[in-house]
Coordinates of C-alpha atoms in Angstrom, one line a residue:
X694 CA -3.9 -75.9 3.5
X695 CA -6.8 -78.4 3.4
X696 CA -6.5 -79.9 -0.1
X697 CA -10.0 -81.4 0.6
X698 CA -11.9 -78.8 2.3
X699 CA -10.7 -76.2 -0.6
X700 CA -12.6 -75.5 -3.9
X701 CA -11.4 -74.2 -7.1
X702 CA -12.8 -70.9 -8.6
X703 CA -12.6 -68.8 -11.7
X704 CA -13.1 -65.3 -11.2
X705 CA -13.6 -62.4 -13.6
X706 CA -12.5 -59.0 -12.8
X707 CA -13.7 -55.9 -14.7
X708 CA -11.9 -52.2 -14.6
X709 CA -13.4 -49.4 -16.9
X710 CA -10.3 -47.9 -17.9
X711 CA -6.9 -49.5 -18.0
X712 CA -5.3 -47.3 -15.9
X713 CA -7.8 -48.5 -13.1
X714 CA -6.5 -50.8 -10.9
X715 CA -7.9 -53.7 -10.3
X716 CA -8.2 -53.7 -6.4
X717 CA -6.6 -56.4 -4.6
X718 CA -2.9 -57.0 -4.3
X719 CA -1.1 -60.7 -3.7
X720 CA 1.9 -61.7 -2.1
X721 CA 4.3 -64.9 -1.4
X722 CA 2.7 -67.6 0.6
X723 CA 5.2 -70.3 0.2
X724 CA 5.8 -71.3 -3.3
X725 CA 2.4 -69.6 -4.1
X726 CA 0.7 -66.5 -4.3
X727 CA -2.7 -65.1 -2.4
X728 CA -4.3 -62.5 -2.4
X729 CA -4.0 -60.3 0.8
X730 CA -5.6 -57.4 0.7
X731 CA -9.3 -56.0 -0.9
X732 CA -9.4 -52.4 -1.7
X733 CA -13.1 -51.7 -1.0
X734 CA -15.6 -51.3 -3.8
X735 CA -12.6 -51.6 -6.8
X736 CA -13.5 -54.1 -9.7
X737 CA -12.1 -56.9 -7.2
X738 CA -14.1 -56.4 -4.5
X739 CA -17.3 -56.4 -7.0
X740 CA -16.5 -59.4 -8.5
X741 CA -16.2 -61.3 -5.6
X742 CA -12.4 -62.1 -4.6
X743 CA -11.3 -62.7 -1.1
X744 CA -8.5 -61.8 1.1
X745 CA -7.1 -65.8 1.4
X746 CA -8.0 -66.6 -2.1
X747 CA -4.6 -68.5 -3.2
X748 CA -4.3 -67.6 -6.9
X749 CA -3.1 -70.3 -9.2
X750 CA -3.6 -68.6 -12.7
X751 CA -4.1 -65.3 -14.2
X752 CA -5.4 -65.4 -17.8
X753 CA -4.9 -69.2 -18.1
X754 CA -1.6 -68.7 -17.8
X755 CA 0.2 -70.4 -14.5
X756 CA 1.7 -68.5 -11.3
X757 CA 3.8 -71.7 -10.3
X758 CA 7.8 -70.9 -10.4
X759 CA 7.1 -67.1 -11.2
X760 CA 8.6 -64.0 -9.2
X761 CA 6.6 -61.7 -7.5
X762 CA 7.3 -58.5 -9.7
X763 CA 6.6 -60.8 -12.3
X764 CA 2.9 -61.8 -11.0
X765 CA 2.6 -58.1 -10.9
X766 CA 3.7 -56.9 -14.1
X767 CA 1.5 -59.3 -15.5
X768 CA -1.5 -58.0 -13.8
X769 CA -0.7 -54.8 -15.2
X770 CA -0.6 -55.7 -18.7
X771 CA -4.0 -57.6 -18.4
X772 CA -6.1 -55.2 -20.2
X773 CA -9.2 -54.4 -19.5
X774 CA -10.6 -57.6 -18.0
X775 CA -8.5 -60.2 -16.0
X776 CA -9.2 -63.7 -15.0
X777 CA -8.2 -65.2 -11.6
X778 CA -7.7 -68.9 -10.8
X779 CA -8.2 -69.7 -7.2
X780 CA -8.7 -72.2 -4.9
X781 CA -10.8 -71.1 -1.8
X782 CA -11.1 -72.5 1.8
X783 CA -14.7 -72.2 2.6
X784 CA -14.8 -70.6 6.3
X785 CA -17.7 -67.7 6.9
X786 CA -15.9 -67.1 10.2
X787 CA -12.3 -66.3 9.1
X788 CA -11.4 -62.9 10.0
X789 CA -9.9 -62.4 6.8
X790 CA -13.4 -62.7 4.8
X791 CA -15.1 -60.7 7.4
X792 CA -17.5 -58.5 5.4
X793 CA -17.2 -60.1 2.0
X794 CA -19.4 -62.4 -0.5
X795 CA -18.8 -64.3 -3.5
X796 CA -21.3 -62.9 -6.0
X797 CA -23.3 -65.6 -8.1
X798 CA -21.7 -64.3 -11.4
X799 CA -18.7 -65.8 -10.4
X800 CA -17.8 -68.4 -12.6
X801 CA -16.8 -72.1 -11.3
X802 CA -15.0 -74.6 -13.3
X803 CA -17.5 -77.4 -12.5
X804 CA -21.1 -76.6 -13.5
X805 CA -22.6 -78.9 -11.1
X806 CA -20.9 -77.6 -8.3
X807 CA -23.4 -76.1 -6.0
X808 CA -22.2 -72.2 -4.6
X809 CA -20.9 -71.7 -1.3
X810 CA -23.4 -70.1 1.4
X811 CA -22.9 -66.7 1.9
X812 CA -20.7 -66.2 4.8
X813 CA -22.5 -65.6 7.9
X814 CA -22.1 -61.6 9.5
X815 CA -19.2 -61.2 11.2
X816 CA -16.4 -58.5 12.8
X817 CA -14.7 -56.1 10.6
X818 CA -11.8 -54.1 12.6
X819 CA -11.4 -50.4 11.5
X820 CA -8.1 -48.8 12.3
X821 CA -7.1 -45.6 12.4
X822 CA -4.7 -43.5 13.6
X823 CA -4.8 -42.4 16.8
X824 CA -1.7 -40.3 17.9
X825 CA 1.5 -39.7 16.4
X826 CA 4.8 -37.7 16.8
X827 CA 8.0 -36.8 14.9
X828 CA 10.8 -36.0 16.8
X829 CA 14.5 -35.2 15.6
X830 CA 17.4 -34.6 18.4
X831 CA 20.8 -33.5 17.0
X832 CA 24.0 -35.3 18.1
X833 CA 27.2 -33.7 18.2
X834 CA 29.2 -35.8 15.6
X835 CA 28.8 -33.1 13.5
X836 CA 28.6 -30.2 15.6
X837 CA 25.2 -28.3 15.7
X838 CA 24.2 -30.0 12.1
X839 CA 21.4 -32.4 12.1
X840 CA 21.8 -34.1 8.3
X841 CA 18.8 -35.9 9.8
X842 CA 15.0 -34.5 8.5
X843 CA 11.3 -36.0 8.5
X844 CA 7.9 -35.4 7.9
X845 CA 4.1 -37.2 8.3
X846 CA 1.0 -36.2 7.2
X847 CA -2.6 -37.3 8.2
X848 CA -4.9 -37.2 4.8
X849 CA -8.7 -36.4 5.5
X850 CA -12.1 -37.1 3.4
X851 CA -14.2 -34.4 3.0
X852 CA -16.1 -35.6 5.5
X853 CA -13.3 -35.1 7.7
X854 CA -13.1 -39.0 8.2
X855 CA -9.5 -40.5 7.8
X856 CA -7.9 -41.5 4.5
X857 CA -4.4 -42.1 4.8
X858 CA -1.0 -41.3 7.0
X859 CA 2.2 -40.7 5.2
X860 CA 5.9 -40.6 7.2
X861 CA 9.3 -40.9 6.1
X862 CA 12.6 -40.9 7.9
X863 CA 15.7 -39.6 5.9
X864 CA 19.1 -39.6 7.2
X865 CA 21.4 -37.4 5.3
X866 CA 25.3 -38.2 4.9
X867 CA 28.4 -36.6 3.2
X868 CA 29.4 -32.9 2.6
X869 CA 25.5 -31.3 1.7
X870 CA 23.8 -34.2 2.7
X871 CA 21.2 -32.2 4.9
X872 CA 20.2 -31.2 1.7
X873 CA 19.3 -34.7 0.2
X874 CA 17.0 -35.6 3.5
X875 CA 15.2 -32.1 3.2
X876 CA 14.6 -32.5 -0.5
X877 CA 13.2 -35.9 0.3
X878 CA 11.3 -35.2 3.2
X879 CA 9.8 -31.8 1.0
X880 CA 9.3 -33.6 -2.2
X881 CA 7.3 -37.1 0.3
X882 CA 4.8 -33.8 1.5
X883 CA 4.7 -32.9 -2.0
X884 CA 3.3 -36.0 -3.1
X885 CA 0.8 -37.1 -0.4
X886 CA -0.5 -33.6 -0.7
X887 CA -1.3 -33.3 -4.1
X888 CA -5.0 -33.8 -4.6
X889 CA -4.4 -37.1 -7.6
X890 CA -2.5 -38.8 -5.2
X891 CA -4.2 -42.5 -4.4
X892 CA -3.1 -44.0 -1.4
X893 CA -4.8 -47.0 -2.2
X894 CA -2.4 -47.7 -5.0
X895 CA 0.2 -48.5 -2.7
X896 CA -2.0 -51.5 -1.0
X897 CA -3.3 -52.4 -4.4
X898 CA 0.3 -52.6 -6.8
X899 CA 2.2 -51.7 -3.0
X900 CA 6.0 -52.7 -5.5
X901 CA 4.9 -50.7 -8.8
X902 CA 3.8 -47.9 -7.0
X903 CA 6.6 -47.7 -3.8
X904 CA 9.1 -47.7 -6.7
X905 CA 7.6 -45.0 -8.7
X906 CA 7.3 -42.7 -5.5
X907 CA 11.1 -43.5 -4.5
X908 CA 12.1 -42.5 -8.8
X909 CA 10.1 -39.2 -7.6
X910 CA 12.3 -38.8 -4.3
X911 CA 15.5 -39.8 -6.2
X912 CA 14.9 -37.7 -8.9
X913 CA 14.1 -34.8 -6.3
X914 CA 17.7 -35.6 -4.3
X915 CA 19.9 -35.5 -7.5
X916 CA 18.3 -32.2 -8.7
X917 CA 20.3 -30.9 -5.7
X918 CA 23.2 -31.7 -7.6
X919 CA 22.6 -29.3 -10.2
X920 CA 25.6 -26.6 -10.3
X921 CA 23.6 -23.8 -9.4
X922 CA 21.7 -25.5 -6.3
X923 CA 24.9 -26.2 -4.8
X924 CA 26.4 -23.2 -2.2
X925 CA 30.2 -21.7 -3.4
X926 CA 31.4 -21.9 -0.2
X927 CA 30.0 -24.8 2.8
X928 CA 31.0 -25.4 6.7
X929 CA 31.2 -28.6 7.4
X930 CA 31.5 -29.1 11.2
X931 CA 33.2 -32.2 13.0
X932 CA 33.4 -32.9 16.3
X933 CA 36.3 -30.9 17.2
X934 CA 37.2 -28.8 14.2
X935 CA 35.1 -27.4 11.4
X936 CA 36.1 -27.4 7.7
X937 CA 35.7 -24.8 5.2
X938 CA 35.2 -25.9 1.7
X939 CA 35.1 -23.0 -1.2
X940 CA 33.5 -25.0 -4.5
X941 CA 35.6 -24.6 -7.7
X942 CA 36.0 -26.1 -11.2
X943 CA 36.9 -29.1 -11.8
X944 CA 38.3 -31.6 -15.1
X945 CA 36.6 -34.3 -14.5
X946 CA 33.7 -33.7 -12.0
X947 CA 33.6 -30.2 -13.1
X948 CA 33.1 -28.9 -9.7
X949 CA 34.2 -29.9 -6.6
X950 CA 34.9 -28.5 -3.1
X951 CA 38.6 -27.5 -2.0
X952 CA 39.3 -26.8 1.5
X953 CA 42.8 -26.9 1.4
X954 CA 45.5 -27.0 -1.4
X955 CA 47.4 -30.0 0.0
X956 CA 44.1 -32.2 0.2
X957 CA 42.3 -34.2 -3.0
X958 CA 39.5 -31.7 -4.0
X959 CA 35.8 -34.1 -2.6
X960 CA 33.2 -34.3 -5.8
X961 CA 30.0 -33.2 -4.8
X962 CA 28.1 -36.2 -4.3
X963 CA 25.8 -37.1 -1.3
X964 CA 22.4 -38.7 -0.4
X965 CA 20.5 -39.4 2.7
X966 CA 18.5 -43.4 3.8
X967 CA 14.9 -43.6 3.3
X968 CA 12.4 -44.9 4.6
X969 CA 8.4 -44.6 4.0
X970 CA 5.3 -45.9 5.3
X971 CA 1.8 -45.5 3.8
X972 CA -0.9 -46.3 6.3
X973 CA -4.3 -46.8 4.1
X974 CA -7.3 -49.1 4.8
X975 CA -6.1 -51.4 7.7
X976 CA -3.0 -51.7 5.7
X977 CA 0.7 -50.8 5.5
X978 CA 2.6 -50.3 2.7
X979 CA 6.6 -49.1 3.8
X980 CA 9.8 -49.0 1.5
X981 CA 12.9 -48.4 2.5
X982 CA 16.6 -48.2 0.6
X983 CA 19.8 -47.8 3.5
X984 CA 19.6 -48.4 7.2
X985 CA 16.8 -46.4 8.3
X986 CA 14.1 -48.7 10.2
X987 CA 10.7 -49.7 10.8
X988 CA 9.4 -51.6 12.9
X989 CA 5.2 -52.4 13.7
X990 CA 4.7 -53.2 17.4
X991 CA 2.4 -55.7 18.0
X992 CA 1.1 -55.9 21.7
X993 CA 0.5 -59.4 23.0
X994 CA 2.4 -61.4 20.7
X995 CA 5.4 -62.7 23.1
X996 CA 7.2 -64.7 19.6
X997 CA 7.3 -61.4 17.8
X998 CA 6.2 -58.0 19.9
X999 CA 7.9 -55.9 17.0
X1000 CA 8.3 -56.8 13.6
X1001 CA 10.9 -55.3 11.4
X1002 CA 9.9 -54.3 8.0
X1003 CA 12.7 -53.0 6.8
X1004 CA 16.1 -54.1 5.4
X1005 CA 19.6 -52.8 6.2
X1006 CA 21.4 -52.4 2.9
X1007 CA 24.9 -51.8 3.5
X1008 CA 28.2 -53.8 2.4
X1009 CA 28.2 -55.7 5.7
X1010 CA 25.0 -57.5 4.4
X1011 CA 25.5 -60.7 2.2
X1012 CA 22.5 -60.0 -0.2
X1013 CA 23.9 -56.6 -1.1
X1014 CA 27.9 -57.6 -1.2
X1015 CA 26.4 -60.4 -3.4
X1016 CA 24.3 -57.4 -5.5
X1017 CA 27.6 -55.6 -5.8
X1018 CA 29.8 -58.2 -7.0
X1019 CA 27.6 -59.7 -9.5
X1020 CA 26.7 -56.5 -11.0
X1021 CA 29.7 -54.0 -10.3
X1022 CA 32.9 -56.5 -9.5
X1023 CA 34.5 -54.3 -12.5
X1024 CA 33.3 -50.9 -10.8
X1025 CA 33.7 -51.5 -6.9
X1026 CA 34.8 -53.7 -4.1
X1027 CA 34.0 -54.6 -0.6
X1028 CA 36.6 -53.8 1.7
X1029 CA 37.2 -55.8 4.6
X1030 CA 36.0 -53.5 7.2
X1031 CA 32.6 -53.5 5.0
X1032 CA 32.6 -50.5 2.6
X1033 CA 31.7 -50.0 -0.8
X1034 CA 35.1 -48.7 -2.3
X1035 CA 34.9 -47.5 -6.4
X1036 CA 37.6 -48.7 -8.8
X1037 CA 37.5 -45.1 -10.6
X1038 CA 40.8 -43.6 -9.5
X1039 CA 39.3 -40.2 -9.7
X1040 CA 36.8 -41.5 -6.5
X1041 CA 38.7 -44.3 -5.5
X1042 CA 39.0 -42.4 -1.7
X1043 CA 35.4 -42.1 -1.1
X1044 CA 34.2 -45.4 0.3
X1045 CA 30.6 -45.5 1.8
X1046 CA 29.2 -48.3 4.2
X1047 CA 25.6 -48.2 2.9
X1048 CA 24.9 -49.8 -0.8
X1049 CA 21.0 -48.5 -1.3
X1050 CA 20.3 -45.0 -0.8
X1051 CA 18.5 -41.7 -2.1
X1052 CA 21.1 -39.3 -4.0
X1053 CA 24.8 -40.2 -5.1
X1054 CA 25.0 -39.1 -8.6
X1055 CA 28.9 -40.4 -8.8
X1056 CA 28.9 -43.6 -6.8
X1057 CA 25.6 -44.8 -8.8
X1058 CA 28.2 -46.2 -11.2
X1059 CA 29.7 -48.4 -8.1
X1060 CA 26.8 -49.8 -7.3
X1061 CA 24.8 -47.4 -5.1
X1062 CA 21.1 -47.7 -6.0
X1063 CA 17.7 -46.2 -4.7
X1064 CA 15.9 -49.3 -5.3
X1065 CA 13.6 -50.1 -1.9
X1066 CA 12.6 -53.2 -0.6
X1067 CA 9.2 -53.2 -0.2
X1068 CA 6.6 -54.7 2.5
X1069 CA 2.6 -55.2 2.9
X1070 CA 1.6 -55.9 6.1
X1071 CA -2.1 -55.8 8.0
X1072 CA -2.5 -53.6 10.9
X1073 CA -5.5 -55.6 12.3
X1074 CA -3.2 -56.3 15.8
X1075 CA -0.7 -54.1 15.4
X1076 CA -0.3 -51.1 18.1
X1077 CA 1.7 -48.6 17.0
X1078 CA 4.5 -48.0 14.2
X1079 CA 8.3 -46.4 14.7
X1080 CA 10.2 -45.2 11.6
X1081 CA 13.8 -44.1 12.4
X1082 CA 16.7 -43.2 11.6
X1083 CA 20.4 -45.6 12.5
X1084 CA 20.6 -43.3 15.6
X1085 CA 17.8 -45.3 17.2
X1086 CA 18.3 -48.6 15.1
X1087 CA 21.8 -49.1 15.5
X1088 CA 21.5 -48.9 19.7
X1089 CA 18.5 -50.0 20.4
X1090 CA 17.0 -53.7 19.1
X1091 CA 13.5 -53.8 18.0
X1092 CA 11.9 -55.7 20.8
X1093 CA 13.2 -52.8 23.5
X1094 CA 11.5 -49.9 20.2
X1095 CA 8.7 -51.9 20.8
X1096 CA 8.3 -51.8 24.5
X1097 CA 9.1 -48.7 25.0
X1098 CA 6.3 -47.4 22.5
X1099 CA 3.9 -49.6 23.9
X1100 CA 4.5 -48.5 27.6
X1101 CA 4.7 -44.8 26.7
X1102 CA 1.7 -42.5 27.6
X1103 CA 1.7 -41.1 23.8
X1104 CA 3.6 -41.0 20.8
X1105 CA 5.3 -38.2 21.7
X1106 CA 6.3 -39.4 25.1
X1107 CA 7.5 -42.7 22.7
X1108 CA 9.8 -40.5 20.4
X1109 CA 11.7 -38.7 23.2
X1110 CA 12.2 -41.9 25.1
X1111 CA 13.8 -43.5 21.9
X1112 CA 15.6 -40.1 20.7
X1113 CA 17.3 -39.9 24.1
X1114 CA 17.8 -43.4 25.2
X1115 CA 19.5 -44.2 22.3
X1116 CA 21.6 -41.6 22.5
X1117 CA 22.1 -41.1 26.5
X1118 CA 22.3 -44.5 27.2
X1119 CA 23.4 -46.5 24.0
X1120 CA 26.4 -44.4 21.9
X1121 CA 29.8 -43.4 22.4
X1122 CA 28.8 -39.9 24.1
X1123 CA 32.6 -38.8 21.6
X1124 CA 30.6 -39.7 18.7
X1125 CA 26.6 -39.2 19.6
X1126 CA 24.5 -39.4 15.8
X1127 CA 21.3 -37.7 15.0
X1128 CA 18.5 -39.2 16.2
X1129 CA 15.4 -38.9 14.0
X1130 CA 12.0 -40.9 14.8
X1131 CA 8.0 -40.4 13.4
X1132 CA 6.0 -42.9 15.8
X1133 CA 2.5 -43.2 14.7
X1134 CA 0.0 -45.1 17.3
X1135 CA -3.0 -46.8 16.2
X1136 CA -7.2 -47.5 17.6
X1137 CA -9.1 -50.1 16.3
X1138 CA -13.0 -50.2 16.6
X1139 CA -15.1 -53.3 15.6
X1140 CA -17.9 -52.7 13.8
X1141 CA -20.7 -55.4 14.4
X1142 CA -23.9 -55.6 12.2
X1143 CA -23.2 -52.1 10.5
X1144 CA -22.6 -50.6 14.2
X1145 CA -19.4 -49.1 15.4
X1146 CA -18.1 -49.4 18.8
X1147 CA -14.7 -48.6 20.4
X1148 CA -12.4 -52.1 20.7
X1149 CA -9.9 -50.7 22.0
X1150 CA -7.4 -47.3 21.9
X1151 CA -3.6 -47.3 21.7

């Protein structure tokens, strides 16, 4: 930044109840925080802020050294009214003031300062969606199961205009854990269809609001747990032999599944990955807790054609072996070969390689959580987006997702060149996973003095 070009601002924003929100939402920019997104007329975008408006202070009090969650929980504790220190680089042609103004209520710090000119009319870029696909091709690890499921949704107006698309990508694991991914892939269609849900929330308080919908999905997977959900007897096929489990009591789980006398009776206790993506007013909102992917494809950009947004949580990652031994050295350890392996000797044989997940009513205690990590991004350039499951992320790397969604005819010419590339081409054809993928493919138009006109069309 331009110290000497920029110009210091207070702003005050206005809700009318306190559980509005307040419209914009802010994210790291170095060691400070700006504001990048404006939900369209919310109390923020009335009042005058800016996408680009580094923030400084909220109610007098300082943003310098704070966390993110912290910057957000404050915001939601404001009250009523909330005021916003910023500092604000006067350019009428950035793209990322395109349609707004600064109203002259705003107040400034120095009195004698004279107000900015309003900025001159410029392009605003409307996306929406233009194509998508889901697609889910069962391996043979498991015989003819696919633990794998999916879903996406595109949300209408009344008007029949666009308001939202909602995917997610769930990849089940352990003896029912079909089961977890269909319950989370039921209870995500639940959600988005349900006439109060605000897809705007997600752009707005994108961490508050992505944690609150994975509490919903976790809460969904571990009512599959209950005793009378679970099936008294379940075929669990391998790749050359199938097992019969027949469920019985048990002292300390108090039921498990026996499939033969000789062999430790298995707890029932299983989850499935997540990932989610909320596609809302040019923006993109996706959590994700496990291994499942996604990645935007950006068209054009040679440093960075497809940008992941998700993180691999599993004990082969240094962030999460660090999360597990600072919070659960007395409840698990990593083994060498990068599994999470419990302490209790009543599960000490059920080691798991991912550490964040949907599900897992035992192995919470070692560590497993259904926390997501969480990312905003703009999808003013972006062409298309893949969610997937491992089966695709594991074999292929994002650049070659990328490329082959951008060079497909449509999204569903993308998914089945994913699906069976990874798969064909990429695995162990002993061991081929489930291959689950949603691609969703974007148009923009550029609207120009009010007028809307076709940019250009995925």
């Amino acid at each position: 930044f331009n110290m000497a070009e920029e110009e210091s601002l207070s702003v005050r924003v206005d809700r009318a109840q306190p559980e509005q929100d307040f419209g914009f939402s802010v994210h790291h920019l170095g060691s400070l925080f700006a504001i990048n997104h404006i939900i369209g007329d919310s109390p923020a975008a009335h009042a005058g802020l800016l996408s680009g408006d580094v923030v400084s202070h909220i109610n007098s009090q300082s943003l310098l050294g704070l966390t993110l969650p912290a910057v957000l929980e404050m915001l939601k504790e404001a009250g009523p009214t909330v005021e916003v220190n910023i500092k604000r680089t006067p350019s009428p042609q950035s793209p990322t003031r395109a349609s707004q103004t600064t109203p002259a209520s705003a107040s400034r710090p120095h009195s004698a300062a004279k107000p900015p000119p309003p900025p001159k009319p410029t392009n605003m870029i409307r996306v929406t969606v233009d194509d998508f696909a889901e697609l889910s091709i069962t391996g043979h690890r498991h015989a003819d199961m696919n633990q794998d499921n999916m879903m996406c949704e595109l949300l209408q107006n009344p008007d029949g205009s666009q308001r939202a698309f909602v995917a997610g990508v769930f990849d089940g694991h352990g003896l029912l854990g079909e089961r977890a991914a269909k319950a989370a892939a039921d209870t995500l269609r639940e959600i988005c269809l349900d006439p109060k849900f605000d897809p705007n929330k997600f752009i707005a308080n994108s961490h508050e609001e992505m944690q609150r919908l994975f509490a919903r999905l976790q809460e969904a997977v571990l009512a599959q747990h209950e005793r009378e959900r679970i099936p008294e007897s379940y075929e669990y096929p391998g790749s050359s032999s199938t097992m019969s489990f027949k469920l019985k009591s048990h002292p300390v789980f108090g039921h498990a599944y026996s499939a033969h006398p000789l062999m430790p009776p298995a707890p029932v206790d299983f989850g499935c990955t997540a990932v989610v993506a909320i596609v809302c007013s040019g923006m993109l909102c996706v959590g994700n807790a496990g291994d499942a992917g996604a990645i935007l494809c950006v068209p054009g950009s040679h440093e960075a054609p497809a940008r992941v947004l998700s993180e691999r949580h599993n004990a082969k990652e240094q962030a999460e072996v660090d999360r597990i031994e600072r919070d659960f050295g007395d409840k698990a350890r990593i083994t060498p070969d990068g599994y999470l392996a419990p302490l209790d000797p009543n599960i000490c044989q059920y080691e798991v390689q991912t550490t964040r997940c949907l599900g897992h009513k035992l192995l919470r205690a070692a560590g497993i959580t259904s926390d997501p990590a969480i990312a905003v991004a703009p999808l003013r350039e972006a062409r298309a987006l893949v969610l997937c499951s491992d089966g695709v992320s594991d074999e292929l790397q994002p650049r070659d997702i990328a490329d082959r969604v951008i060079d497909a005819g449509s999204a569903e010419d993308a998914a089945q060149a994913l699906c069976r590339d990874a798969q064909d081409f990429c695995m162990d054809q002993d061991q081929v996973d489930d291959c689950t993928v949603v691609v969703v493919r974007f148009s923009h138009a550029r609207l120009v003095a009010g007028a809307a006109r076709a940019e250009q069309s995925a």
